[in-house]
PDB file of C-alpha atoms in Angstrom:
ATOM      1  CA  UNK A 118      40.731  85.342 118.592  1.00 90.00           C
ATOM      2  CA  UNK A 119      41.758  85.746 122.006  1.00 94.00           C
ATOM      3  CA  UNK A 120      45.521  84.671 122.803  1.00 94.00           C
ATOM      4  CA  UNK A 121      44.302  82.429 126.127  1.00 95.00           C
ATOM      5  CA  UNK A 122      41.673  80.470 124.207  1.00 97.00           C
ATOM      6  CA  UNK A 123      43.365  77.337 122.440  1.00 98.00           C
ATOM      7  CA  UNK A 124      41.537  76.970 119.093  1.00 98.00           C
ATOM      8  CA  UNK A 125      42.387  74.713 116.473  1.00 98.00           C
ATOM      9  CA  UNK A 126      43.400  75.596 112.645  1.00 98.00           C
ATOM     10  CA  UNK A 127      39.990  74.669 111.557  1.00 98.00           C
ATOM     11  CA  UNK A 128      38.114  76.698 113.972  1.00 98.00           C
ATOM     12  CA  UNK A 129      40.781  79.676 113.446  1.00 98.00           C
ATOM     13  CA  UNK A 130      39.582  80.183 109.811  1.00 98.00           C
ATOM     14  CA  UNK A 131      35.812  80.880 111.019  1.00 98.00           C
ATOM     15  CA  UNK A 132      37.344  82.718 114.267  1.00 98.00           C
ATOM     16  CA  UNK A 133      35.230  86.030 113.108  1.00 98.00           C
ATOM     17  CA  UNK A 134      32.018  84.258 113.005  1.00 98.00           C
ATOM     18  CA  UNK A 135      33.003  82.115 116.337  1.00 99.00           C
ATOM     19  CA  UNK A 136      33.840  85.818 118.353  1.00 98.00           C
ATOM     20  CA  UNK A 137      30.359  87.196 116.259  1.00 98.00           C
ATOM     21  CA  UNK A 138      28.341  84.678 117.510  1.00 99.00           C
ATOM     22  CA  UNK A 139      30.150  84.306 121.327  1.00 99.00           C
ATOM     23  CA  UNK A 140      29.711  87.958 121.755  1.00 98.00           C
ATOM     24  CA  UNK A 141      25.911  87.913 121.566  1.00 98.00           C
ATOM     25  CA  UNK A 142      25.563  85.812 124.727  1.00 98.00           C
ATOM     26  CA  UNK A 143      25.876  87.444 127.802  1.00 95.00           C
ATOM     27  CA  UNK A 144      26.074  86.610 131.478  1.00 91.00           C
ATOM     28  CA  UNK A 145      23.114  87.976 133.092  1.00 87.00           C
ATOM     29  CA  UNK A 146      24.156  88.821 135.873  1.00 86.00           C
ATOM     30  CA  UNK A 147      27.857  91.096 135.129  1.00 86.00           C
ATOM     31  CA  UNK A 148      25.735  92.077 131.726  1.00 86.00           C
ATOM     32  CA  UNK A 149      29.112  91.370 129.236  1.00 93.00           C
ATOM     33  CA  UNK A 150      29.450  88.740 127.010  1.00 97.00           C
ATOM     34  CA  UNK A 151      30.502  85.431 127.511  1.00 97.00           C
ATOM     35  CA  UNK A 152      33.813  85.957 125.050  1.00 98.00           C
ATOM     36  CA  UNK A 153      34.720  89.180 126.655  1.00 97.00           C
ATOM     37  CA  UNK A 154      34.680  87.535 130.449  1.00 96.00           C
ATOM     38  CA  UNK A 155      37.083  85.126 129.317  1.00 97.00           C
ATOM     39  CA  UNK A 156      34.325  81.932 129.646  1.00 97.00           C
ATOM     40  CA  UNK A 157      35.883  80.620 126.630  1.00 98.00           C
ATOM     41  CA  UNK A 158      38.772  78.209 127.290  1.00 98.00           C
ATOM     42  CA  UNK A 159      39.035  76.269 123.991  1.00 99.00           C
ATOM     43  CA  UNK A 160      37.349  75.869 120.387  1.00 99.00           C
ATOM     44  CA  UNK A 161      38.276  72.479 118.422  1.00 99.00           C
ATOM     45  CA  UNK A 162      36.582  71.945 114.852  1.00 99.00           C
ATOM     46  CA  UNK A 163      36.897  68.527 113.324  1.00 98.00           C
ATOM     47  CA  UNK A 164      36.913  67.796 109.589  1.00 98.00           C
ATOM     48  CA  UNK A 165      32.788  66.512 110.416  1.00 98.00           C
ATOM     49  CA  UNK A 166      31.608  70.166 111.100  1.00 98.00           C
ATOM     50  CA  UNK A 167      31.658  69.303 114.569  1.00 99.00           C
ATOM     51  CA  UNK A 168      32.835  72.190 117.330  1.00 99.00           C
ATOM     52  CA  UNK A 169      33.770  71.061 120.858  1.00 99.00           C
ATOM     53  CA  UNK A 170      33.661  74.383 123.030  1.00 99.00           C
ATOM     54  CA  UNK A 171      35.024  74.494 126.873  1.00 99.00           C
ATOM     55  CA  UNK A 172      34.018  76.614 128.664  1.00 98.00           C
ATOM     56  CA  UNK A 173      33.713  77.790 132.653  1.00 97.00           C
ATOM     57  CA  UNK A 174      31.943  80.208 134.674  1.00 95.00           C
ATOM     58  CA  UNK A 175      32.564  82.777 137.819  1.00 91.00           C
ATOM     59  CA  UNK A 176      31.366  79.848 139.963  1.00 87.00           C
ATOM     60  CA  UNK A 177      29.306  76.949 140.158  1.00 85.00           C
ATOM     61  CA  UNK A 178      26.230  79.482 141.604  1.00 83.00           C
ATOM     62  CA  UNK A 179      26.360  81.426 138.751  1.00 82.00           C
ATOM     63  CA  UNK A 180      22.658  81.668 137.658  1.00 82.00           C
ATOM     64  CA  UNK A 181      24.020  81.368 134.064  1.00 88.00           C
ATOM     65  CA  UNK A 182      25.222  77.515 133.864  1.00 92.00           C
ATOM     66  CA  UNK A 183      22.024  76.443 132.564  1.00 92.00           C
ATOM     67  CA  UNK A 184      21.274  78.818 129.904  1.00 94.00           C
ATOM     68  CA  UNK A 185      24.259  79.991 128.148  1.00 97.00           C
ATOM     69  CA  UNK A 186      25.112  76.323 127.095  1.00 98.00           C
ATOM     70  CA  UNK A 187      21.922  76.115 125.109  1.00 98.00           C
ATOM     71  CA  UNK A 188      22.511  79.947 124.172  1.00 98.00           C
ATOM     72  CA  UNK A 189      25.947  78.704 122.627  1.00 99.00           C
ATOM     73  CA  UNK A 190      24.881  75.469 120.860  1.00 99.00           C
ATOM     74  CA  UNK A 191      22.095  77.826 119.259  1.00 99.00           C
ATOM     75  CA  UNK A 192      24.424  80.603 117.925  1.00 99.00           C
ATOM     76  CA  UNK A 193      27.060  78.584 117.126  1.00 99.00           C
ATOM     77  CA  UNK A 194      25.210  76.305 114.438  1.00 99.00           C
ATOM     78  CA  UNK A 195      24.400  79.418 112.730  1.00 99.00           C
ATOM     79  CA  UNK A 196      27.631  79.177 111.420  1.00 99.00           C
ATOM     80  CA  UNK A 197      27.230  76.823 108.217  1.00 98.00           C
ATOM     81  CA  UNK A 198      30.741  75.738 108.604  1.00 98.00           C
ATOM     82  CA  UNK A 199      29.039  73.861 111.873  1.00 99.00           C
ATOM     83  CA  UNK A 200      27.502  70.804 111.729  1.00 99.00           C
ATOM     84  CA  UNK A 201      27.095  69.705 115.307  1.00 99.00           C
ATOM     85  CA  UNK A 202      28.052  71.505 118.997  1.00 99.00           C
ATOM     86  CA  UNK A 203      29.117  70.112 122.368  1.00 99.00           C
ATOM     87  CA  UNK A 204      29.697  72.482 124.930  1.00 99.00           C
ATOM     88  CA  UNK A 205      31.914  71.290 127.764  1.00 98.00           C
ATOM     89  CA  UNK A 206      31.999  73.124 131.098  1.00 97.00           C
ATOM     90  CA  UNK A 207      34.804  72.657 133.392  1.00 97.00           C
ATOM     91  CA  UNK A 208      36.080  74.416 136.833  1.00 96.00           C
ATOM     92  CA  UNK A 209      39.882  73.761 136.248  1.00 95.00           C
ATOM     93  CA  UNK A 210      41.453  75.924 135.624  1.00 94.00           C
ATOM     94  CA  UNK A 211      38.803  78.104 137.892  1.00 94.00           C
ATOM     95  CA  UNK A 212      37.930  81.287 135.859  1.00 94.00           C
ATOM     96  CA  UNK A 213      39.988  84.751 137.405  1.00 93.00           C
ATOM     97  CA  UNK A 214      39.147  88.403 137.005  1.00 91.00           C
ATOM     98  CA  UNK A 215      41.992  88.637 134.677  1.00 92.00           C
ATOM     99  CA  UNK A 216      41.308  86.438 132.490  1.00 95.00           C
ATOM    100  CA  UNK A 217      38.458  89.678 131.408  1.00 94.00           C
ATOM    101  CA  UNK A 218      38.954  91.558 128.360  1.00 95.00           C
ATOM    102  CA  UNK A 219      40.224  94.811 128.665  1.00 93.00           C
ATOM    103  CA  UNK A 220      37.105  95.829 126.449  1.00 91.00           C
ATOM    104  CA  UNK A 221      34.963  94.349 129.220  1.00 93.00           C
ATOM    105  CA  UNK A 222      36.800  95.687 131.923  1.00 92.00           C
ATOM    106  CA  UNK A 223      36.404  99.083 131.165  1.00 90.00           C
ATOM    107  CA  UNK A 224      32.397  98.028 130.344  1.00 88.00           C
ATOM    108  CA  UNK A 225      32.204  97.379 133.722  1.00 90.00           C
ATOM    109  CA  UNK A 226      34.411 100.630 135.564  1.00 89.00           C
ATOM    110  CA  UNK A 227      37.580  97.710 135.698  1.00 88.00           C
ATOM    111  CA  UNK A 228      40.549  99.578 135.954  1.00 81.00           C
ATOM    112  CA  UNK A 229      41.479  98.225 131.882  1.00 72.00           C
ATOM    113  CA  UNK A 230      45.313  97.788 133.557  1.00 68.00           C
TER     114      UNK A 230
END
């Protein structure tokens, strides 16, 4: 799991089926996934099977803000360690450029730095 993404110990022992899953939506506009563009700002897992997701785009115009939620609440209860999903979108912190994957920056010609 990403280092900037605050996860609890519940959610870190399905983390390879959370980044699976995360990795399969994409923006549609930049054409990388929503893991890789650093949307993700936290994954909590309670002792229900319920997963509380934050997450934030470029900007509030991004064509994306509708979509992807549903897009995550469907791939994410494919995990049978998940019960239930609530995706959370916030603007603060507002999402940077660096907070992109150096996998997705050199996707998209990003100097990887």
């Amino acid at each position: 799991m990403r280092e900037d993404i605050k996860i609890n110990d519940r959610a870190e022992l399905i983390s390879d089926q959370l980044i699976e899953k995360l990795e399969q939506i994409y923006d549609p506009e930049i054409e990388v996934d929503i893991y890789n563009l650093g949307f993700i700002y936290s994954i909590q897992l309670d002792n229900d099977a319920h997963c509380d997701i934050t997450v934030t785009f470029t900007g509030i115009g991004c064509e994306c803000i509708e979509s992807v939620p549903i897009e995550i609440e469907a791939a994410l209860l494919q995990i049978p360690e998940i019960n239930s999903v609530a995706v959370h979108i916030v603007w603060s912190p507002a999402w940077k450029i660096t907070r992109i994957s150096r996998f997705a920056r050199i996707a998209l010609g990003i100097n990887p730095g």
